[in-house]
Coordinates of N, CA and C in Angstrom, one line a residue:
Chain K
X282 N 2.2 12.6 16.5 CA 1.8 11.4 15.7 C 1.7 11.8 14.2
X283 N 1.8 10.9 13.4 CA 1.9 10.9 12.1 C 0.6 10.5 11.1
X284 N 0.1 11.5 10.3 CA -0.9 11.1 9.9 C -1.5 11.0 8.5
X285 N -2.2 11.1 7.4 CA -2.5 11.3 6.3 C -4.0 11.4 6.0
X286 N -4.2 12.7 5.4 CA -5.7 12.7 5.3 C -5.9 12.9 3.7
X287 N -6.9 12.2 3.1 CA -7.1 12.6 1.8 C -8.6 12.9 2.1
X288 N -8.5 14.1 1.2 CA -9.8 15.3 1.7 C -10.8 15.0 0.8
X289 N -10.8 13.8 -0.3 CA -11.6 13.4 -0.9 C -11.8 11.9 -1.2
X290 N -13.4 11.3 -0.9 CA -13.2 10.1 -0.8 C -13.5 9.5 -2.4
X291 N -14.6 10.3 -3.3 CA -14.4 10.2 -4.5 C -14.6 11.1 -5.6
X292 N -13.9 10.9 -6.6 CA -13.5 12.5 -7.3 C -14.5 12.3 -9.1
X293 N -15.4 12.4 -9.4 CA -15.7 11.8 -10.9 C -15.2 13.2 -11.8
X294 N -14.6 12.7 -12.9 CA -14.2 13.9 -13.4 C -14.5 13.2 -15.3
X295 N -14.4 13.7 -16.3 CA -14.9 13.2 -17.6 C -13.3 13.8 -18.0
X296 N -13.7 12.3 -19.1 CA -12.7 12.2 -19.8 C -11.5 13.3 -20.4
X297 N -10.3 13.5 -20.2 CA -9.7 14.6 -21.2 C -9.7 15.7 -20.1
X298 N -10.5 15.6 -19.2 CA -10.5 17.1 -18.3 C -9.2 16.8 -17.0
X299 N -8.7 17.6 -16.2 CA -7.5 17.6 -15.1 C -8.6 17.5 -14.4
X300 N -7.3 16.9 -13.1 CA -7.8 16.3 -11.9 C -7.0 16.6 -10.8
X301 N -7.1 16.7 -9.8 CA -6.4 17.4 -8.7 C -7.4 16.5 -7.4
X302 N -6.5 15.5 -6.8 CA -6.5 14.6 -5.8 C -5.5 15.3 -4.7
X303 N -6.4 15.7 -3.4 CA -5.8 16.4 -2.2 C -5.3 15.8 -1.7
X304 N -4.1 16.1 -0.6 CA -3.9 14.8 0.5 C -2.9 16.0 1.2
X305 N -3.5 15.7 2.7 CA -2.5 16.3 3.5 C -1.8 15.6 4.4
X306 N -1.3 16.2 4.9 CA 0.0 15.2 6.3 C 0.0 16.2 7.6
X307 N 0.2 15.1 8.4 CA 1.2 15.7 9.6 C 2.2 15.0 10.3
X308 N 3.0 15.8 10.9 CA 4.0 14.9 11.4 C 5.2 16.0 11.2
X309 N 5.6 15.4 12.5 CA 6.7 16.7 13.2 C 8.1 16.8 13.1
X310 N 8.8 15.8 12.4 CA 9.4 15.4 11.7 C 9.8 15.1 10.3
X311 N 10.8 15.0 9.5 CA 10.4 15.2 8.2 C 10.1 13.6 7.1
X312 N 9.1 13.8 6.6 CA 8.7 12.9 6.0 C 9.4 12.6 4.3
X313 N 9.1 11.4 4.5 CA 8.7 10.8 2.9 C 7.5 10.5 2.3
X314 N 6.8 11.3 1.1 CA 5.5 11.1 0.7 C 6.1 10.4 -0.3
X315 N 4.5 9.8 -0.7 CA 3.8 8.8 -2.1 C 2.5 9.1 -2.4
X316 N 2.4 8.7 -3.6 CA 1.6 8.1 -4.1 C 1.4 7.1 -4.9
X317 N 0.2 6.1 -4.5 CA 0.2 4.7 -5.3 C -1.5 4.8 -5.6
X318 N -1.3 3.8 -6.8 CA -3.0 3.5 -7.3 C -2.9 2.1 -7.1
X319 N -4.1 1.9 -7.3 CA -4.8 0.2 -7.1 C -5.6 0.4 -7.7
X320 N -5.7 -0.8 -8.8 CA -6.9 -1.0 -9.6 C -7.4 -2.3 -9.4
X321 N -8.7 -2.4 -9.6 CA -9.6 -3.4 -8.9 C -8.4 -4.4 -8.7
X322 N -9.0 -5.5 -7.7 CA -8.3 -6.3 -7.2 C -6.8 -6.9 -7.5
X323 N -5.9 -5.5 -7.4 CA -5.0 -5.8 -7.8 C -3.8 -5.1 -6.6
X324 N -2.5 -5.3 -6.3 CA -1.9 -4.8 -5.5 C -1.6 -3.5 -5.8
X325 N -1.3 -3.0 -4.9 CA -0.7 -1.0 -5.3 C 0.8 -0.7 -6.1
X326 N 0.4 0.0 -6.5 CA 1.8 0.5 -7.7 C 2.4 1.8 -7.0
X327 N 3.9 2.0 -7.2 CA 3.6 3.5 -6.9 C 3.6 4.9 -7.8
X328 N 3.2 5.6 -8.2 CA 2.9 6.5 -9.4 C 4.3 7.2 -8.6
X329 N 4.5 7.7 -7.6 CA 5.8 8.9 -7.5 C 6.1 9.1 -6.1
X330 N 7.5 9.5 -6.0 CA 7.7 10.0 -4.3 C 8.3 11.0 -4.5
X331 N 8.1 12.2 -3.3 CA 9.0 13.0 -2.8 C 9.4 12.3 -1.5
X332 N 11.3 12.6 -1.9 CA 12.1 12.3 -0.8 C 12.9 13.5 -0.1
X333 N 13.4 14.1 -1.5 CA 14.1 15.7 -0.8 C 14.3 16.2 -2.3
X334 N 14.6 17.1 -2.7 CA 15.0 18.5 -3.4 C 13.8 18.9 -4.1
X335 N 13.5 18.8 -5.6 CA 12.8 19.6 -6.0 C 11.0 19.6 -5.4
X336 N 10.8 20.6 -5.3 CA 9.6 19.9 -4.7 C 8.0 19.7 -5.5
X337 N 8.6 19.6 -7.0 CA 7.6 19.6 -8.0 C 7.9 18.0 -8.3
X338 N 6.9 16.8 -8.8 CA 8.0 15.1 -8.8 C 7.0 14.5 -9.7
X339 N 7.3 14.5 -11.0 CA 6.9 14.0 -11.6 C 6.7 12.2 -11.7
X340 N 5.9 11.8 -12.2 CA 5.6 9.9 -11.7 C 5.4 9.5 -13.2
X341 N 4.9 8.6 -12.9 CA 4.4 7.6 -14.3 C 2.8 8.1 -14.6
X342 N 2.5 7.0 -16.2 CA 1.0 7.9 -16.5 C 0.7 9.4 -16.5
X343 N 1.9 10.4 -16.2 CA 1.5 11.7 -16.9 C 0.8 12.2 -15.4
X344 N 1.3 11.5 -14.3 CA 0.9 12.0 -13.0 C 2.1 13.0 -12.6
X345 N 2.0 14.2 -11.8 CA 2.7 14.5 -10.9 C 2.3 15.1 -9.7
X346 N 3.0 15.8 -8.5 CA 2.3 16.1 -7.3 C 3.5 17.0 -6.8
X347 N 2.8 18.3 -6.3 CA 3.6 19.0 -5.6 C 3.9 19.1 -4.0
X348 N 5.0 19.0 -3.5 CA 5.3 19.1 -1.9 C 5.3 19.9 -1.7
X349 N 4.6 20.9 -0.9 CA 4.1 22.1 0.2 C 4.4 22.1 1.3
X350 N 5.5 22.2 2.0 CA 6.0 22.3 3.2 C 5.1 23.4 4.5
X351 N 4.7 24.1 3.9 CA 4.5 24.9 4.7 C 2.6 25.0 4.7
X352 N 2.0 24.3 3.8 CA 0.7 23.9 3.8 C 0.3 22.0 4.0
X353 N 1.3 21.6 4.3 CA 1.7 20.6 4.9 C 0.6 19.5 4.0
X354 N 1.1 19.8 2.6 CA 0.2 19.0 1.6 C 1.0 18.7 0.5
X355 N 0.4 17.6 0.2 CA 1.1 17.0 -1.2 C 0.1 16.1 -2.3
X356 N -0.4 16.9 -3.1 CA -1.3 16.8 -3.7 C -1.2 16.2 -5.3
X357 N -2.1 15.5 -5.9 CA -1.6 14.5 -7.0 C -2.7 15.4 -8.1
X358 N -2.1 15.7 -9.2 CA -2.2 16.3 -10.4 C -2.1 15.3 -11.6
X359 N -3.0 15.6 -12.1 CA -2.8 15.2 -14.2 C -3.4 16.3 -15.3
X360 N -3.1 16.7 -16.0 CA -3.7 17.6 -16.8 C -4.7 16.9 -17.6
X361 N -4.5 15.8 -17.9 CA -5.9 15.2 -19.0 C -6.0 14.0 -18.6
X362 N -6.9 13.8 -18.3 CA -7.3 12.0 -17.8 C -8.0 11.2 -18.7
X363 N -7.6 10.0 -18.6 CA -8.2 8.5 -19.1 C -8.8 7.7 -18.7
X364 N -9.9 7.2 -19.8 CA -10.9 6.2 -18.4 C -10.2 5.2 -18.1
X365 N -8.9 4.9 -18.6 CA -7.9 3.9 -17.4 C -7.4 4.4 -16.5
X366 N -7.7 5.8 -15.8 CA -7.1 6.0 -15.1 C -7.7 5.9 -13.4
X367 N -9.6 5.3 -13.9 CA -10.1 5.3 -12.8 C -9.4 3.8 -12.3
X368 N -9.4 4.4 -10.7 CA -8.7 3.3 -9.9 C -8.9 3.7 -8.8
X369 N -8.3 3.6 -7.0 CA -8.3 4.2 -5.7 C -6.7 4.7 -5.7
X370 N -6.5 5.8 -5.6 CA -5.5 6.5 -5.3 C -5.4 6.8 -3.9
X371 N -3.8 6.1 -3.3 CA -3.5 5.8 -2.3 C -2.5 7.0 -1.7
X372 N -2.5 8.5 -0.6 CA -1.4 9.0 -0.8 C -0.5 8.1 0.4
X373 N 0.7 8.3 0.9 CA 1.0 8.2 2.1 C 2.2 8.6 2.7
X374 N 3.0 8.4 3.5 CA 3.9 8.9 4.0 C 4.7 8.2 5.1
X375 N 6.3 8.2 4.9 CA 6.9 7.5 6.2 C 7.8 8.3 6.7
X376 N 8.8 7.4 7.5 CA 9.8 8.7 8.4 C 11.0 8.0 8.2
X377 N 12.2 8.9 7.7 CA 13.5 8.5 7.6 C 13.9 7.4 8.2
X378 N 14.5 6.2 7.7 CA 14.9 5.3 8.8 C 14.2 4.4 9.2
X379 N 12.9 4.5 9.2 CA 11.9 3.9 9.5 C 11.5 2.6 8.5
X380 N 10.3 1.7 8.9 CA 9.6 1.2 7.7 C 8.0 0.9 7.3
X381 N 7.6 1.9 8.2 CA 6.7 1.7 8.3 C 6.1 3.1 7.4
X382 N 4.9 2.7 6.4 CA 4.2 3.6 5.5 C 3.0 3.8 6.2
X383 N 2.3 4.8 6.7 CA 0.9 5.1 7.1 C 0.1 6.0 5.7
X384 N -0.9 4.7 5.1 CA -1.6 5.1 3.9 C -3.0 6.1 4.6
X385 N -3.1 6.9 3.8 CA -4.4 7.8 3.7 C -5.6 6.7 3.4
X386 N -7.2 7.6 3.7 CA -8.1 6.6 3.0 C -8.3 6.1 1.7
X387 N -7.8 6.9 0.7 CA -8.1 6.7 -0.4 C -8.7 7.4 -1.0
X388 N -8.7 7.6 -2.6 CA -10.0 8.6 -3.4 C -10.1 7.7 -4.2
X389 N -11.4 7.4 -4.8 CA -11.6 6.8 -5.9 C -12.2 7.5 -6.9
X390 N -11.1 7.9 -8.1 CA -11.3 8.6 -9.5 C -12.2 7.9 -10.3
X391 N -12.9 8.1 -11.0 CA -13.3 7.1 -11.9 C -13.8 8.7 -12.7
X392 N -13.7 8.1 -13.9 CA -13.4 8.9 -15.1 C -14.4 8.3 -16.2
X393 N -15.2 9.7 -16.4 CA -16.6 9.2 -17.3 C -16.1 9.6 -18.6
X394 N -16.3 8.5 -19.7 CA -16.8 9.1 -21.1 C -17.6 10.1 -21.2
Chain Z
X189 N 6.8 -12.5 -16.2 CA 7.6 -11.7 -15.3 C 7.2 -11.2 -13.7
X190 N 6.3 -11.6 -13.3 CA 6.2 -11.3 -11.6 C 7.0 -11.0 -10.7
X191 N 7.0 -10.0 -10.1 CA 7.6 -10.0 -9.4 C 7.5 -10.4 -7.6
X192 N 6.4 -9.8 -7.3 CA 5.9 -10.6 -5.6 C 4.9 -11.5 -6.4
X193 N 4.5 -12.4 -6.0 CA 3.7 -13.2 -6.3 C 3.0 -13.9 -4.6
X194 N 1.8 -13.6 -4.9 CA 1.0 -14.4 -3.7 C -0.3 -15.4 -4.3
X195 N 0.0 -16.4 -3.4 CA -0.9 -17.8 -3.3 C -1.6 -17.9 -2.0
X196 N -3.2 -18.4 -2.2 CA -3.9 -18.2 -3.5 C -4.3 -16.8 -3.8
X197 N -4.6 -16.6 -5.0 CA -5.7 -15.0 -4.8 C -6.8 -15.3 -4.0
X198 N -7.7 -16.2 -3.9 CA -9.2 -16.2 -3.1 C -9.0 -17.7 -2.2
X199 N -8.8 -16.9 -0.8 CA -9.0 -18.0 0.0 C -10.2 -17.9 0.9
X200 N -11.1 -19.1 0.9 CA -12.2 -19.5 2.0 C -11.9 -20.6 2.8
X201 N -12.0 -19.8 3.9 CA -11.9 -20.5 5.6 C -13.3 -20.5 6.0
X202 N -13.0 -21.4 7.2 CA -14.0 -21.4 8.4 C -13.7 -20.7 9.5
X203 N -14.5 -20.2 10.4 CA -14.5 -19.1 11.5 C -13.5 -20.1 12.4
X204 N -12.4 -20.0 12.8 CA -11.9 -20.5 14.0 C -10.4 -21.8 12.9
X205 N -10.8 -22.0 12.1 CA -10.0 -23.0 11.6 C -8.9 -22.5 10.3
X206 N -7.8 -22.5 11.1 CA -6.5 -21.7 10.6 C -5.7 -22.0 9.1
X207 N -5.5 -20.7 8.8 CA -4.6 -20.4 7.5 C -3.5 -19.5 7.3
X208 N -3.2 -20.3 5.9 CA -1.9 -19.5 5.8 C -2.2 -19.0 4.1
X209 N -1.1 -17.8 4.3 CA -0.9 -17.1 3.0 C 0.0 -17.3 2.8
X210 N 0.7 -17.2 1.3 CA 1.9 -17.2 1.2 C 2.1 -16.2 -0.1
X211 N 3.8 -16.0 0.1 CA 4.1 -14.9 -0.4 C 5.4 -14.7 -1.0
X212 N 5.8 -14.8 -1.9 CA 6.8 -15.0 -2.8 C 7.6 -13.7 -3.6
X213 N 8.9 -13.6 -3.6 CA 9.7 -12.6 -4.3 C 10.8 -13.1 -5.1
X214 N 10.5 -12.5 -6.4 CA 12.1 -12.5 -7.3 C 12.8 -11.3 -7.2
X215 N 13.1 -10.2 -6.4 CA 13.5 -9.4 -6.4 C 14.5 -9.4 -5.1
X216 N 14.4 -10.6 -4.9 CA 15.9 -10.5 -4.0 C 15.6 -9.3 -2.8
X217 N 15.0 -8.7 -2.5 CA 14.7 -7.6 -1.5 C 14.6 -8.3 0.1
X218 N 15.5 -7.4 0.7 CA 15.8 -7.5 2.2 C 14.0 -7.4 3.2
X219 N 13.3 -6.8 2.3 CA 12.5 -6.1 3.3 C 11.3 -6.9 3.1
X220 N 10.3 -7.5 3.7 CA 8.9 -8.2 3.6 C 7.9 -7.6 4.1
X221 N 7.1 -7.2 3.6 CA 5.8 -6.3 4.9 C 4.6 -7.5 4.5
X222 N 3.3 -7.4 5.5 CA 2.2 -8.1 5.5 C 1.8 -7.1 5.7
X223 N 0.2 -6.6 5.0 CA -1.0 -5.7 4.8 C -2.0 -6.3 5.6
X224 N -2.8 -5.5 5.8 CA -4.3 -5.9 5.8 C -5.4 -5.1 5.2
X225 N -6.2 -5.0 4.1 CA -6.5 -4.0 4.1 C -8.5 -4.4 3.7
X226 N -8.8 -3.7 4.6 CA -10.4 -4.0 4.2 C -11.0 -3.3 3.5
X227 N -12.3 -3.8 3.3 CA -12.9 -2.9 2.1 C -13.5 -1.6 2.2
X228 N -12.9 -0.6 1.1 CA -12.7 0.3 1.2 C -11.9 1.7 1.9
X229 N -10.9 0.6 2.5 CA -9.9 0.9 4.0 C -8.6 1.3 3.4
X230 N -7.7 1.7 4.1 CA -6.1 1.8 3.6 C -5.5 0.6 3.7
X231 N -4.1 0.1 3.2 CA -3.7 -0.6 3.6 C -3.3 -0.4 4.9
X232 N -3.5 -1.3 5.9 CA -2.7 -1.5 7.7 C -1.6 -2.4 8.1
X233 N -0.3 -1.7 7.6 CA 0.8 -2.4 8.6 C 0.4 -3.4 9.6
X234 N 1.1 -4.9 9.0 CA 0.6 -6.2 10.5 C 1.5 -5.9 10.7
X235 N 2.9 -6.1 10.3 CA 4.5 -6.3 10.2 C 5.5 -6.8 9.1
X236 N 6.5 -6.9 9.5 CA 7.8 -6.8 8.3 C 8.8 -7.6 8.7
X237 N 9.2 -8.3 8.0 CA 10.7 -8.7 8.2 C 12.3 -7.9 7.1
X238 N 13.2 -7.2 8.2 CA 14.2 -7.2 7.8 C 15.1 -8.5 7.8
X239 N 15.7 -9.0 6.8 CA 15.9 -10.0 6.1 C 15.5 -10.9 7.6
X240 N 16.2 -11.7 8.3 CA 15.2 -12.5 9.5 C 15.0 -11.5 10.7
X241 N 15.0 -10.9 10.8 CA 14.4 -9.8 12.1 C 12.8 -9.4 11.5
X242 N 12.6 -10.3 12.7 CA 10.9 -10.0 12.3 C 10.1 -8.5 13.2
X243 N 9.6 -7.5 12.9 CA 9.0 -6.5 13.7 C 7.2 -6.3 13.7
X244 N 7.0 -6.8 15.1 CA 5.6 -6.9 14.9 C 5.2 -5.5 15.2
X245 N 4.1 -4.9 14.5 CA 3.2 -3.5 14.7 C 2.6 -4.2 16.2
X246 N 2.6 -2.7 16.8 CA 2.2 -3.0 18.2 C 0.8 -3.3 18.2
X247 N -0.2 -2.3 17.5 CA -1.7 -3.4 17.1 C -2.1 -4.4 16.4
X248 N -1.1 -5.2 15.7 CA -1.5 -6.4 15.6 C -1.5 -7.5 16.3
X249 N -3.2 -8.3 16.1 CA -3.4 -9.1 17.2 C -2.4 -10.3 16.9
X250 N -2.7 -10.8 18.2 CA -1.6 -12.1 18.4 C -1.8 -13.2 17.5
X251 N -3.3 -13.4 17.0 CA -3.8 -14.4 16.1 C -2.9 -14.7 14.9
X252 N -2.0 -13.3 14.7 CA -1.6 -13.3 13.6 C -0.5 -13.4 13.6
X253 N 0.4 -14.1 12.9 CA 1.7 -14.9 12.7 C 2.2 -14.5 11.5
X254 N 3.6 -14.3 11.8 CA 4.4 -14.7 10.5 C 5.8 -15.3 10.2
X255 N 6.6 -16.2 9.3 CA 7.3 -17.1 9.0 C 7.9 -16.6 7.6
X256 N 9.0 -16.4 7.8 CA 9.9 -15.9 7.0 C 11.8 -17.0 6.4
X257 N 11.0 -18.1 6.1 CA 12.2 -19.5 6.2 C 13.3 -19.3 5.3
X258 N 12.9 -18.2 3.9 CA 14.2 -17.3 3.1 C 13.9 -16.2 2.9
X259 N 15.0 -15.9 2.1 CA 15.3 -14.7 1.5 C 13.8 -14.7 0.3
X260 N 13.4 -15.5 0.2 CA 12.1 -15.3 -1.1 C 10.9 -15.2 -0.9
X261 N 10.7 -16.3 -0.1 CA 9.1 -16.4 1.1 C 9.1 -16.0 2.4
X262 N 7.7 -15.7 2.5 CA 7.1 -15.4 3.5 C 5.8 -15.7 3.6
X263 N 5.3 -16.0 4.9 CA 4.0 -16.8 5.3 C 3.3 -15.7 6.7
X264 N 2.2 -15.9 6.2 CA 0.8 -15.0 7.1 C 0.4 -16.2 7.7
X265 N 0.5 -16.7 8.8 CA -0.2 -17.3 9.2 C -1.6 -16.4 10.3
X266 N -3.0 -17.3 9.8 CA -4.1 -16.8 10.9 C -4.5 -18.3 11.5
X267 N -4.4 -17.6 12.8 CA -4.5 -19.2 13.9 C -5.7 -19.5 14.3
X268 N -6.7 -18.5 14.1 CA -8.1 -18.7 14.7 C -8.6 -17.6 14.2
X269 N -9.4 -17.7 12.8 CA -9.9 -16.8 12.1 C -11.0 -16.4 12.8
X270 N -11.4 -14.9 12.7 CA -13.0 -14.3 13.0 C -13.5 -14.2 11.9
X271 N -14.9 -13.4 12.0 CA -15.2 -12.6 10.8 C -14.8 -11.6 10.7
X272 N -14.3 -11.2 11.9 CA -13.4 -9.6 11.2 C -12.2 -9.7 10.5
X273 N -12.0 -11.0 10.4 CA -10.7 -11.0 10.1 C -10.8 -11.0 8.1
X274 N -11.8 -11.3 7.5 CA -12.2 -11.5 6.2 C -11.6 -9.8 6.0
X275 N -11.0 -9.7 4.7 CA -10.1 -8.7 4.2 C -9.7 -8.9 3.0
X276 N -8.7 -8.1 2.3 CA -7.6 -8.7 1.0 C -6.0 -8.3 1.9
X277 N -5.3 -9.4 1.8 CA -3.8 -9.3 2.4 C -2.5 -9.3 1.4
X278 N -2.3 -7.9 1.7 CA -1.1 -7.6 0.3 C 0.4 -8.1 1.3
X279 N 1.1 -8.6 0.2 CA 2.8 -8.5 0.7 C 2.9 -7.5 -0.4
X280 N 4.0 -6.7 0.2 CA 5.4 -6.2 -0.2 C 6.8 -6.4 -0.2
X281 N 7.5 -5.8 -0.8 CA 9.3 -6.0 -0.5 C 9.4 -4.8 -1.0
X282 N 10.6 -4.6 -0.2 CA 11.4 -3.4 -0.5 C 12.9 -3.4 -0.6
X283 N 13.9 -2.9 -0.5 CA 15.0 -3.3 -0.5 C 15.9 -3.2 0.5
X284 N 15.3 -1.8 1.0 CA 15.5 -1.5 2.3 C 14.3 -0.6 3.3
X285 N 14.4 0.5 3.5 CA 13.5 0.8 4.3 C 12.3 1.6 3.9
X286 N 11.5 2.8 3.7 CA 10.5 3.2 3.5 C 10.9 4.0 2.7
X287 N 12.3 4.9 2.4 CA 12.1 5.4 1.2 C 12.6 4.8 0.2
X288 N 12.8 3.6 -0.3 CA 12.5 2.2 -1.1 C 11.4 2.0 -1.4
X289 N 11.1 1.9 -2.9 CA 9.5 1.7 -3.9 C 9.3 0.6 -3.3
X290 N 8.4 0.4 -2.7 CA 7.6 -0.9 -2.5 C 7.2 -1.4 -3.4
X291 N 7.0 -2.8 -3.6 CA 6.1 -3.7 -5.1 C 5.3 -4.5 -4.0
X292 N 4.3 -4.6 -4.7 CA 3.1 -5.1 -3.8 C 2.6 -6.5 -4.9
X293 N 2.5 -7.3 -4.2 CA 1.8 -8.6 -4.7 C 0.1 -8.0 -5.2
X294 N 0.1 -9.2 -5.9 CA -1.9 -9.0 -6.6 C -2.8 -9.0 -4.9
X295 N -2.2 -9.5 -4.0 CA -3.3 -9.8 -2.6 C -4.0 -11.3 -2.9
X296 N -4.2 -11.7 -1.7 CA -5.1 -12.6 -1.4 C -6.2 -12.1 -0.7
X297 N -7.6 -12.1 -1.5 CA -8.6 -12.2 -0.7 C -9.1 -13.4 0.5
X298 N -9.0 -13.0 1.4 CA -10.0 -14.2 2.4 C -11.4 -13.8 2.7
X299 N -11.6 -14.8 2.8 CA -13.5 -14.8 3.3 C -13.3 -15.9 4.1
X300 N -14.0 -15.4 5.8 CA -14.4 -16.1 6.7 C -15.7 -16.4 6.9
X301 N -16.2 -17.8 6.8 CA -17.3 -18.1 7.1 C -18.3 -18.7 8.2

């Protein structure tokens, strides 16, 4: 079975400082990860996907996330954050062929002055 | 410039007395998904339409319906609201299958009362 865990439900970090949002998987098969944010009541965006080759993937907003095959994680990175950048960060992952996305719980960043 | 668009943002029902969502695309996309996502939950796959091939997720209840008359709309119908059923319900489109960016509409909140 296919799964997605984000190992943090909320992250507070201050302004200008890096951030490092966890998220692992499983699934025995090879996947397609994401990540998306949501900001208050609004639909999800996606900041970035790994689909195949490099396994470093940069996104939008100065996000990126590295795929770890063998620590079966793919974890969302920024070096300096903004207080627009608090929101709920969504990781998730599907399977070739498929259409179905199974989203993680969520972290919610929120980013102090 | 919108791209999914959903009507209304804030819908209020009564417990048992049925609605509909609706859900709109300029993006010409083959693919339609319906969300469910509660508060502070992931989004949850109801189902999708490949352009008219409709695929229902095996746990979603029967209550819940969907209508897909073009290529641009799509309709949520709930035939007998609960209180569990109060949520925010995102559409997406994709173009094709899961590793295709999803764009997600703003959501409709419902509140059952």
């Amino acid at each position: 079975a296919q799964s997605v865990t984000q190992l943090d439900s909320q992250v507070p970090v201050f302004e200008e400082a890096p951030v490092e949002l966890r998220c692992n998987y499983s699934s025995s098969v090879s996947v397609y990860l994401f990540w998306y944010v949501q900001y208050p009541n609004q639909g999800l965006q996606l900041l970035l996907k790994y689909l195949s080759g490099s396994t470093l993937v940069k996104g939008i907003n100065g996000f990126e996330a590295e795929f770890n095959k063998s620590q079966t994680s793919f974890h969302l990175r920024k070096p300096s954050v903004h207080i627009s950048d608090t929101a709920e960060y969504f990781c998730a992952l599907g399977r070739g062929g498929g259409f179905k996305t199974i989203f993680g719980a969520g972290t919610r960043l929120f980013v102090k002055a | 410039d919108a791209m999914v668009i959903q009507n209304p943002r804030y819908q209020v029902t009564q417990f048992g007395k049925p609605v509909t969502l609706s859900c709109s695309q300029t993006l010409n996309h083959n693919v339609m998904y319906w969300y469910q996502q509660k508060s502070s939950q992931a989004p949850k796959l109801l189902f999708h339409y490949y352009d008219k091939d409709f695929n229902n997720e095996a746990d979603t209840p029967d209550n819940f319906q969907s209508r897909r008359p073009n290529t641009s709309f799509c309709f949520l119908d709930i035939r007998s609201p609960g209180l569990g059923d109060a949520a925010m319900y995102l559409c997406a489109t994709s173009r094709v299958g899961v590793t295709d960016t999803q764009y997600f509409g703003p959501g409709t909140r419902l509140t059952v009362l």
